[in-house]
């Protein structure tokens, strides 16, 4: 028993389960990498102001959930609660938008931190893979991102997810809708916190999950009835492109998401096998964010998919990923001389690209064979003094149990053939 436990709301990734996480990250990244997105990595913490301005002063993420702290040097920093603001900050800082080659397409993968009430699927430390296309206003880019996320989930075998789609308008129609919504909300019977929200962020009231609030929202004005002509046309094109690509989506006029920077297209991927934390990923267009953090106008669109919840979705659908065995060959030396010879052979095999492990710690044959079986290897190499004296090792097929001697100097080739 260890004295220390992982902090509340966090958990460790441990083999063999951790291999699924790596595979999920790779699977999500594969479609974006094929679509011209370059890898970006930013620090785990940023100036707290970046998130306050970028994500929004009145959002739960900033007011309640941020791990903010002051350093010994007096800097006000925060552990990153999301990726978009940091990635845009990095792109602006590096001047990537100045090359005349827009959009700048970037993808990332990493840890994010939110001081949330932990429950299944909601953690204080979680993992996202994200993609951002910065500096272009083109409905095809919005559609591309939805398709890439869809294809990532499909490549993992997932089928039980739905895509919710909405438009949150732009700087022209948003204020008109906001005012109409505020007027409606002010006529409802709401608690003080929610009333306050009507003033600072009325769209988020639409996102309230409490039945007492929900029941009063049935007649709330919907953004789709207030979109300006440009936003309406833009949204129609996104929908057409998705439909033409065979992507099924549901229009959800109440989808607002918890971050302030979204404009126009917003979308969420939800999985019905996950209970209350059903959003596996989400994103949208954020045309004003660059200016909010001090950059030039750079209309952009992106998403972040949660790795933790994607793994939970796989479990909910009973999907086990077919992962390559971590060990193909397990070497069992019997005696000191064998240990030296096999150690050298193991190194050779690894250099030849064969995943190979060795029984360490002077184990006896029986124990070593148990480890060989546990490792998942298909082949064992067993060498004792007598075999070695003749320049041989025994190559054992761990599935059939068959064993045959193989010349040491032909070992790499023989192993390769046996694994083919
Ligand atoms: P958001 O930035 O809130 O839109 O989140 C994007 C995705 O990240 C969500 O759909 C979740 O899959 C994942 N996510 C967000 N917050 C958490 C959390 N506290 N724990 C686990 N996953 C999360």
Short mmCIF file of C-alpha atoms and ligand atoms in Angstrom, two decimals:
data_model
loop_
_atom_site.label_atom_id
_atom_site.label_comp_id
_atom_site.label_asym_id
_atom_site.label_seq_id
_atom_site.Cartn_x
_atom_site.Cartn_y
_atom_site.Cartn_z
CA UNK A 1 0.00 0.00 0.00
CA UNK A 2 1.41 3.32 -1.01
CA UNK A 3 0.99 6.25 1.35
CA UNK A 4 0.27 8.58 -1.53
CA UNK A 5 -2.77 8.44 -3.76
CA UNK A 6 -3.32 10.27 -7.03
CA UNK A 7 -5.01 13.63 -6.24
CA UNK A 8 -8.80 13.75 -6.18
CA UNK A 9 -10.33 13.84 -9.63
CA UNK A 10 -7.24 12.36 -11.32
CA UNK A 11 -6.18 8.87 -12.23
CA UNK A 12 -3.10 7.13 -13.57
CA UNK A 13 -2.80 5.44 -16.92
CA UNK A 14 -1.27 2.05 -16.30
CA UNK A 15 -0.40 -0.87 -18.62
CA UNK A 16 -2.08 -2.67 -20.23
CA UNK A 17 -4.98 -0.15 -20.22
CA UNK A 18 -2.69 2.77 -21.03
CA UNK A 19 -1.99 1.28 -24.48
CA UNK A 20 -5.61 1.99 -25.40
CA UNK A 21 -5.12 5.68 -24.55
CA UNK A 22 -2.08 5.93 -26.77
CA UNK A 23 -3.96 4.23 -29.58
CA UNK A 24 -6.94 6.58 -29.16
CA UNK A 25 -4.69 9.63 -29.32
CA UNK A 26 -3.05 8.27 -32.45
CA UNK A 27 -6.39 7.41 -34.03
CA UNK A 28 -7.78 10.90 -33.43
CA UNK A 29 -4.62 12.53 -34.74
CA UNK A 30 -4.35 10.38 -37.89
CA UNK A 31 -7.13 12.02 -39.93
CA UNK A 32 -6.01 15.59 -39.08
CA UNK A 33 -2.41 14.79 -39.92
CA UNK A 34 -3.58 13.50 -43.30
CA UNK A 35 -5.46 16.78 -43.79
CA UNK A 36 -2.41 19.03 -43.53
CA UNK A 37 -2.51 19.97 -39.84
CA UNK A 38 0.95 20.43 -38.28
CA UNK A 39 1.79 19.47 -34.70
CA UNK A 40 1.93 22.25 -32.11
CA UNK A 41 2.86 21.95 -28.44
CA UNK A 42 2.41 24.78 -25.98
CA UNK A 43 3.24 25.09 -22.25
CA UNK A 44 1.00 23.49 -19.65
CA UNK A 45 0.43 26.92 -18.13
CA UNK A 46 -0.14 30.39 -19.50
CA UNK A 47 -0.68 33.91 -18.31
CA UNK A 48 -4.06 33.76 -16.55
CA UNK A 49 -5.28 36.76 -18.57
CA UNK A 50 -5.12 34.75 -21.78
CA UNK A 51 -7.89 32.47 -20.54
CA UNK A 52 -9.84 35.22 -18.78
CA UNK A 53 -10.01 37.17 -22.05
CA UNK A 54 -10.07 34.23 -24.42
CA UNK A 55 -12.38 31.72 -22.77
CA UNK A 56 -14.48 34.43 -21.11
CA UNK A 57 -14.57 36.17 -17.73
CA UNK A 58 -18.06 34.91 -16.97
CA UNK A 59 -17.66 31.26 -17.92
CA UNK A 60 -17.58 28.48 -15.32
CA UNK A 61 -14.18 27.47 -16.66
CA UNK A 62 -12.67 30.83 -15.71
CA UNK A 63 -14.67 31.75 -12.62
CA UNK A 64 -14.76 28.37 -10.88
CA UNK A 65 -12.58 25.80 -12.54
CA UNK A 66 -9.22 27.34 -13.28
CA UNK A 67 -6.09 26.34 -11.40
CA UNK A 68 -4.71 29.86 -11.12
CA UNK A 69 -1.69 30.78 -9.03
CA UNK A 70 0.94 33.39 -8.51
CA UNK A 71 4.56 32.41 -8.98
CA UNK A 72 7.40 33.37 -6.66
CA UNK A 73 8.32 35.94 -9.29
CA UNK A 74 4.85 37.49 -9.08
CA UNK A 75 3.50 36.20 -12.43
CA UNK A 76 -0.20 35.31 -12.49
CA UNK A 77 -0.45 32.00 -14.30
CA UNK A 78 -3.04 29.27 -14.78
CA UNK A 79 -2.82 25.62 -15.73
CA UNK A 80 -4.42 25.44 -19.15
CA UNK A 81 -8.12 24.53 -18.95
CA UNK A 82 -8.42 24.17 -22.74
CA UNK A 83 -6.26 24.32 -25.84
CA UNK A 84 -7.59 26.86 -28.32
CA UNK A 85 -6.51 30.10 -26.61
CA UNK A 86 -2.96 28.76 -26.11
CA UNK A 87 -2.64 27.50 -29.68
CA UNK A 88 -3.85 30.79 -31.11
CA UNK A 89 -1.50 32.67 -28.78
CA UNK A 90 1.40 30.52 -30.01
CA UNK A 91 0.45 31.03 -33.68
CA UNK A 92 0.24 34.80 -33.20
CA UNK A 93 3.51 34.91 -31.27
CA UNK A 94 5.33 32.97 -33.99
CA UNK A 95 3.69 35.08 -36.70
CA UNK A 96 2.43 31.96 -38.48
CA UNK A 97 -0.46 33.97 -39.87
CA UNK A 98 1.91 36.36 -41.62
CA UNK A 99 3.28 33.87 -44.14
CA UNK A 100 0.40 34.55 -46.53
CA UNK A 101 -0.54 30.90 -46.32
CA UNK A 102 -3.86 30.85 -44.52
CA UNK A 103 -5.41 28.95 -42.93
CA UNK A 104 -2.71 27.93 -40.50
CA UNK A 105 -3.68 24.37 -39.60
CA UNK A 106 -2.46 23.00 -36.28
CA UNK A 107 -3.18 19.96 -34.12
CA UNK A 108 -2.21 19.20 -30.54
CA UNK A 109 -2.46 16.57 -27.86
CA UNK A 110 -2.03 17.04 -24.15
CA UNK A 111 -3.24 17.39 -20.57
CA UNK A 112 -5.83 19.95 -19.44
CA UNK A 113 -6.89 20.95 -15.95
CA UNK A 114 -10.24 22.03 -14.55
CA UNK A 115 -11.21 22.19 -10.91
CA UNK A 116 -14.55 20.43 -11.47
CA UNK A 117 -16.68 18.22 -9.25
CA UNK A 118 -15.28 14.81 -10.19
CA UNK A 119 -17.52 12.04 -11.43
CA UNK A 120 -17.34 9.34 -14.07
CA UNK A 121 -16.11 11.02 -17.26
CA UNK A 122 -15.37 14.31 -15.50
CA UNK A 123 -11.91 14.71 -14.07
CA UNK A 124 -9.66 17.48 -12.86
CA UNK A 125 -6.90 16.34 -15.14
CA UNK A 126 -7.94 15.07 -18.56
CA UNK A 127 -6.56 14.63 -22.00
CA UNK A 128 -7.59 16.16 -25.29
CA UNK A 129 -6.53 16.00 -28.90
CA UNK A 130 -7.41 19.18 -30.74
CA UNK A 131 -7.28 20.71 -34.20
CA UNK A 132 -7.47 24.38 -35.20
CA UNK A 133 -7.67 26.02 -38.63
CA UNK A 134 -6.68 29.66 -38.14
CA UNK A 135 -7.28 32.60 -40.43
CA UNK A 136 -9.89 31.57 -42.98
CA UNK A 137 -13.63 32.01 -43.24
CA UNK A 138 -14.81 29.16 -45.38
CA UNK A 139 -17.71 26.83 -44.62
CA UNK A 140 -15.68 23.99 -46.16
CA UNK A 141 -13.21 24.35 -43.30
CA UNK A 142 -15.96 24.01 -40.69
CA UNK A 143 -17.25 20.96 -42.56
CA UNK A 144 -13.73 19.53 -42.86
CA UNK A 145 -13.24 19.61 -39.11
CA UNK A 146 -16.56 17.92 -38.36
CA UNK A 147 -15.76 15.25 -40.95
CA UNK A 148 -12.27 14.67 -39.51
CA UNK A 149 -13.63 14.17 -35.99
CA UNK A 150 -16.36 11.91 -37.33
CA UNK A 151 -13.79 9.84 -39.23
CA UNK A 152 -11.54 9.62 -36.17
CA UNK A 153 -14.34 8.18 -34.06
CA UNK A 154 -15.38 5.85 -36.86
CA UNK A 155 -11.80 4.59 -37.30
CA UNK A 156 -11.96 3.45 -33.69
CA UNK A 157 -15.12 1.48 -34.47
CA UNK A 158 -17.45 3.83 -32.59
CA UNK A 159 -21.01 4.02 -33.86
CA UNK A 160 -23.06 5.27 -30.91
CA UNK A 161 -22.23 8.95 -31.23
CA UNK A 162 -24.35 11.79 -32.58
CA UNK A 163 -23.31 15.14 -33.97
CA UNK A 164 -25.19 18.20 -32.71
CA UNK A 165 -24.92 21.33 -34.84
CA UNK A 166 -25.88 24.94 -34.29
CA UNK A 167 -24.93 28.47 -35.33
CA UNK A 168 -24.26 31.17 -32.76
CA UNK A 169 -24.30 34.04 -35.25
CA UNK A 170 -21.75 36.81 -35.55
CA UNK A 171 -21.03 40.29 -34.22
CA UNK A 172 -23.99 41.62 -36.24
CA UNK A 173 -26.83 39.29 -35.28
CA UNK A 174 -25.62 38.04 -31.91
CA UNK A 175 -26.43 41.28 -30.01
CA UNK A 176 -29.95 41.33 -31.47
CA UNK A 177 -30.59 37.76 -30.44
CA UNK A 178 -28.97 38.32 -27.06
CA UNK A 179 -31.33 41.19 -26.32
CA UNK A 180 -34.39 39.16 -27.38
CA UNK A 181 -33.27 36.26 -25.21
CA UNK A 182 -32.58 38.52 -22.23
CA UNK A 183 -36.03 39.98 -22.48
CA UNK A 184 -37.58 36.51 -22.51
CA UNK A 185 -35.42 35.23 -19.64
CA UNK A 186 -36.17 38.21 -17.42
CA UNK A 187 -39.81 37.18 -17.43
CA UNK A 188 -39.03 33.75 -15.94
CA UNK A 189 -38.95 32.54 -12.36
CA UNK A 190 -35.22 31.99 -11.82
CA UNK A 191 -32.81 31.96 -8.89
CA UNK A 192 -30.41 34.80 -8.25
CA UNK A 193 -27.35 33.18 -9.82
CA UNK A 194 -29.23 32.48 -13.01
CA UNK A 195 -30.63 36.02 -13.05
CA UNK A 196 -27.09 37.30 -12.84
CA UNK A 197 -26.20 35.07 -15.76
CA UNK A 198 -28.93 36.70 -17.85
CA UNK A 199 -26.95 39.93 -17.63
CA UNK A 200 -23.47 38.59 -18.27
CA UNK A 201 -23.99 35.55 -20.47
CA UNK A 202 -27.64 34.88 -21.35
CA UNK A 203 -26.90 32.21 -23.97
CA UNK A 204 -25.51 29.98 -21.25
CA UNK A 205 -28.87 29.90 -19.50
CA UNK A 206 -30.06 27.82 -22.48
CA UNK A 207 -27.49 25.25 -21.45
CA UNK A 208 -28.94 24.85 -17.93
CA UNK A 209 -29.65 21.19 -17.28
CA UNK A 210 -31.93 21.63 -14.24
CA UNK A 211 -35.51 20.49 -14.95
CA UNK A 212 -36.99 23.55 -13.16
CA UNK A 213 -35.12 25.82 -15.58
CA UNK A 214 -35.49 23.60 -18.63
CA UNK A 215 -39.27 23.48 -18.31
CA UNK A 216 -39.42 27.27 -18.60
CA UNK A 217 -37.24 27.41 -21.70
CA UNK A 218 -39.59 25.66 -24.10
CA UNK A 219 -40.71 28.95 -25.68
CA UNK A 220 -37.33 30.69 -25.57
CA UNK A 221 -36.42 32.54 -28.77
CA UNK A 222 -34.03 30.50 -30.91
CA UNK A 223 -30.96 31.84 -32.61
CA UNK A 224 -31.84 30.24 -35.92
CA UNK A 225 -34.79 32.65 -36.16
CA UNK A 226 -32.46 35.61 -35.57
CA UNK A 227 -29.46 34.78 -37.76
CA UNK A 228 -28.48 37.54 -40.17
CA UNK A 229 -28.44 36.80 -43.89
CA UNK A 230 -24.67 36.13 -43.99
CA UNK A 231 -24.76 33.76 -41.04
CA UNK A 232 -27.79 31.98 -42.41
CA UNK A 233 -26.12 31.45 -45.80
CA UNK A 234 -22.87 30.34 -44.15
CA UNK A 235 -24.67 27.81 -41.98
CA UNK A 236 -26.64 26.48 -44.92
CA UNK A 237 -23.38 25.80 -46.75
CA UNK A 238 -21.85 23.97 -43.78
CA UNK A 239 -24.96 21.80 -43.57
CA UNK A 240 -24.92 21.09 -47.31
CA UNK A 241 -21.26 20.09 -47.29
CA UNK A 242 -21.81 17.74 -44.36
CA UNK A 243 -24.84 16.19 -45.99
CA UNK A 244 -22.95 15.73 -49.25
CA UNK A 245 -20.18 13.97 -47.30
CA UNK A 246 -22.73 11.55 -45.88
CA UNK A 247 -22.40 12.89 -42.33
CA UNK A 248 -25.57 12.63 -40.26
CA UNK A 249 -26.08 15.50 -37.84
CA UNK A 250 -28.87 16.90 -35.70
CA UNK A 251 -29.74 20.57 -35.55
CA UNK A 252 -29.67 21.59 -31.90
CA UNK A 253 -30.75 25.21 -31.51
CA UNK A 254 -29.92 25.15 -27.78
CA UNK A 255 -26.28 24.09 -28.23
CA UNK A 256 -24.23 27.01 -26.87
CA UNK A 257 -21.16 25.36 -25.27
CA UNK A 258 -19.35 26.61 -22.20
CA UNK A 259 -16.82 28.91 -23.82
CA UNK A 260 -17.50 32.48 -24.87
CA UNK A 261 -15.41 32.64 -27.99
CA UNK A 262 -17.66 30.73 -30.35
CA UNK A 263 -19.32 32.39 -33.32
CA UNK A 264 -21.37 30.86 -36.14
CA UNK A 265 -20.78 27.10 -36.41
CA UNK A 266 -20.77 25.19 -33.12
CA UNK A 267 -20.94 21.45 -32.79
CA UNK A 268 -20.68 18.74 -30.22
CA UNK A 269 -20.16 15.01 -30.49
CA UNK A 270 -22.22 13.21 -27.86
CA UNK A 271 -22.19 9.53 -27.02
CA UNK A 272 -25.34 7.99 -25.66
CA UNK A 273 -23.56 5.29 -23.65
CA UNK A 274 -21.88 7.74 -21.27
CA UNK A 275 -24.59 8.95 -18.92
CA UNK A 276 -24.53 12.59 -17.88
CA UNK A 277 -21.03 13.38 -19.19
CA UNK A 278 -22.01 12.50 -22.71
CA UNK A 279 -19.98 15.06 -24.71
CA UNK A 280 -16.98 13.27 -26.17
CA UNK A 281 -15.81 16.25 -28.17
CA UNK A 282 -16.82 19.65 -29.39
CA UNK A 283 -15.80 22.76 -31.16
CA UNK A 284 -16.76 25.47 -33.54
CA UNK A 285 -15.86 28.74 -35.15
CA UNK A 286 -14.23 31.50 -33.14
CA UNK A 287 -13.93 34.45 -35.46
CA UNK A 288 -13.38 37.05 -32.73
CA UNK A 289 -10.92 35.26 -30.47
CA UNK A 290 -7.73 36.55 -32.08
CA UNK A 291 -8.80 40.15 -31.57
CA UNK A 292 -9.92 39.35 -28.02
CA UNK A 293 -6.36 38.33 -27.18
CA UNK A 294 -4.71 41.23 -28.98
CA UNK A 295 -4.18 39.81 -32.46
CA UNK A 296 -5.49 40.85 -35.88
CA UNK A 297 -8.83 39.62 -37.21
CA UNK A 298 -8.34 35.92 -37.90
CA UNK A 299 -11.54 33.97 -38.39
CA UNK A 300 -10.86 30.43 -37.25
CA UNK A 301 -12.48 27.11 -36.45
CA UNK A 302 -11.44 24.10 -34.40
CA UNK A 303 -12.33 21.28 -32.06
CA UNK A 304 -11.07 19.37 -29.06
CA UNK A 305 -11.92 15.73 -28.52
CA UNK A 306 -11.66 14.23 -25.05
CA UNK A 307 -9.43 11.16 -24.90
CA UNK A 308 -10.75 9.97 -21.52
CA UNK A 309 -14.38 9.99 -22.65
CA UNK A 310 -13.51 8.44 -26.00
CA UNK A 311 -11.98 5.51 -24.10
CA UNK A 312 -15.16 5.32 -21.97
CA UNK A 313 -17.21 5.34 -25.18
CA UNK A 314 -15.19 2.40 -26.50
CA UNK A 315 -15.93 0.53 -23.27
CA UNK A 316 -19.62 1.44 -23.47
CA UNK A 317 -19.77 -0.08 -26.96
CA UNK A 318 -17.74 -3.13 -25.90
CA UNK A 319 -14.98 -2.31 -28.38
CA UNK A 320 -11.51 -3.69 -27.72
CA UNK A 321 -8.91 -2.15 -30.00
CA UNK A 322 -6.64 -4.54 -31.82
CA UNK A 323 -3.29 -3.37 -30.56
CA UNK A 324 0.06 -4.85 -31.58
CA UNK A 325 1.48 -7.01 -28.78
CA UNK A 326 4.03 -5.08 -26.75
CA UNK A 327 6.27 -8.15 -26.88
CA UNK A 328 6.61 -10.58 -29.80
CA UNK A 329 9.56 -12.57 -28.52
CA UNK A 330 10.48 -13.43 -24.95
CA UNK A 331 13.97 -14.72 -24.21
CA UNK A 332 14.59 -17.18 -21.38
CA UNK A 333 18.25 -17.71 -20.46
CA UNK A 334 19.16 -20.70 -18.34
CA UNK A 335 22.44 -19.90 -16.60
CA UNK A 336 24.97 -17.09 -16.66
CA UNK A 337 26.55 -17.76 -20.06
CA UNK A 338 23.10 -18.02 -21.67
CA UNK A 339 22.17 -14.73 -20.08
CA UNK A 340 25.06 -12.98 -21.77
CA UNK A 341 24.42 -14.56 -25.16
CA UNK A 342 20.67 -13.96 -25.10
CA UNK A 343 21.10 -10.38 -23.88
CA UNK A 344 23.15 -9.70 -27.04
CA UNK A 345 20.56 -11.48 -29.21
CA UNK A 346 17.72 -9.50 -27.63
CA UNK A 347 19.51 -6.27 -28.55
CA UNK A 348 19.99 -7.51 -32.13
CA UNK A 349 16.33 -8.48 -32.45
CA UNK A 350 15.17 -5.10 -31.13
CA UNK A 351 17.46 -3.32 -33.56
CA UNK A 352 15.94 -5.44 -36.31
CA UNK A 353 12.52 -4.10 -35.27
CA UNK A 354 11.26 -7.13 -33.34
CA UNK A 355 9.59 -6.34 -30.00
CA UNK A 356 11.60 -8.47 -27.62
CA UNK A 357 11.93 -8.87 -23.87
CA UNK A 358 14.11 -10.97 -21.61
CA UNK A 359 13.56 -12.80 -18.31
CA UNK A 360 15.52 -10.65 -15.88
CA UNK A 361 16.42 -11.35 -12.29
CA UNK A 362 17.76 -14.91 -12.66
CA UNK A 363 14.34 -16.59 -12.85
CA UNK A 364 14.08 -20.38 -13.07
CA UNK A 365 12.63 -21.98 -16.21
CA UNK A 366 9.13 -22.39 -14.83
CA UNK A 367 8.78 -18.81 -13.64
CA UNK A 368 10.43 -17.43 -16.75
CA UNK A 369 7.99 -19.35 -19.00
CA UNK A 370 5.11 -17.96 -16.97
CA UNK A 371 6.42 -14.45 -17.63
CA UNK A 372 6.83 -15.32 -21.31
CA UNK A 373 3.16 -16.32 -21.52
CA UNK A 374 2.03 -13.29 -19.56
CA UNK A 375 3.95 -10.96 -21.88
CA UNK A 376 1.70 -11.90 -24.79
CA UNK A 377 4.73 -12.92 -26.88
CA UNK A 378 4.20 -15.40 -29.68
CA UNK A 379 7.66 -16.87 -29.48
CA UNK A 380 10.06 -17.78 -26.69
CA UNK A 381 13.79 -18.23 -27.07
CA UNK A 382 15.14 -20.69 -24.57
CA UNK A 383 18.89 -21.22 -24.24
CA UNK A 384 20.84 -23.46 -21.87
CA UNK A 385 24.53 -24.34 -21.75
CA UNK A 386 24.22 -27.46 -23.91
CA UNK A 387 22.40 -25.72 -26.79
CA UNK A 388 24.79 -22.81 -26.72
CA UNK A 389 27.80 -25.12 -26.88
CA UNK A 390 26.41 -26.22 -30.25
CA UNK A 391 25.61 -22.66 -31.34
CA UNK A 392 21.88 -23.18 -30.96
CA UNK A 393 18.88 -21.79 -29.11
CA UNK A 394 15.42 -23.32 -28.84
CA UNK A 395 12.68 -21.37 -30.59
CA UNK A 396 9.32 -22.17 -29.02
CA UNK A 397 5.96 -21.25 -30.49
CA UNK A 398 3.96 -20.25 -27.41
CA UNK A 399 0.62 -20.84 -29.09
CA UNK A 400 1.21 -24.36 -30.44
CA UNK A 401 3.85 -25.33 -27.90
CA UNK A 402 6.11 -26.57 -30.72
CA UNK A 403 9.82 -26.12 -30.22
CA UNK A 404 12.78 -26.40 -32.59
CA UNK A 405 16.48 -25.62 -32.41
CA UNK A 406 17.72 -22.65 -34.41
CA UNK A 407 21.32 -21.64 -35.19
CA UNK A 408 22.34 -18.51 -33.30
CA UNK A 409 23.78 -16.87 -36.37
CA UNK A 410 20.46 -17.29 -38.22
CA UNK A 411 18.32 -16.24 -35.30
CA UNK A 412 17.08 -12.84 -36.51
CA UNK A 413 16.00 -14.27 -39.88
CA UNK A 414 14.38 -17.33 -38.31
CA UNK A 415 12.45 -15.22 -35.81
CA UNK A 416 11.26 -12.90 -38.54
CA UNK A 417 10.07 -15.84 -40.62
CA UNK A 418 8.30 -17.38 -37.64
CA UNK A 419 6.50 -14.11 -36.90
CA UNK A 420 5.38 -13.52 -40.49
P1 LIG B 1 -14.66 21.56 -23.93
O1 LIG B 1 -13.34 22.25 -24.03
O2 LIG B 1 -15.34 21.77 -22.62
O3 LIG B 1 -15.53 21.75 -25.11
O4 LIG B 1 -14.31 20.00 -23.93
C1 LIG B 1 -13.98 19.27 -25.07
C2 LIG B 1 -13.96 17.80 -24.68
O5 LIG B 1 -12.98 17.59 -23.66
C3 LIG B 1 -15.25 17.31 -24.05
O6 LIG B 1 -16.17 16.92 -25.04
C4 LIG B 1 -14.79 16.17 -23.21
O7 LIG B 1 -14.63 15.00 -23.97
C5 LIG B 1 -13.42 16.61 -22.75
N1 LIG B 1 -13.51 17.18 -21.39
C6 LIG B 1 -13.77 18.44 -21.02
N2 LIG B 1 -13.75 18.58 -19.68
C7 LIG B 1 -13.45 17.36 -19.19
C8 LIG B 1 -13.26 16.83 -17.86
N3 LIG B 1 -13.35 17.60 -16.77
N4 LIG B 1 -12.96 15.52 -17.73
C9 LIG B 1 -12.84 14.73 -18.83
N5 LIG B 1 -13.00 15.16 -20.08
C10 LIG B 1 -13.29 16.46 -20.27
#
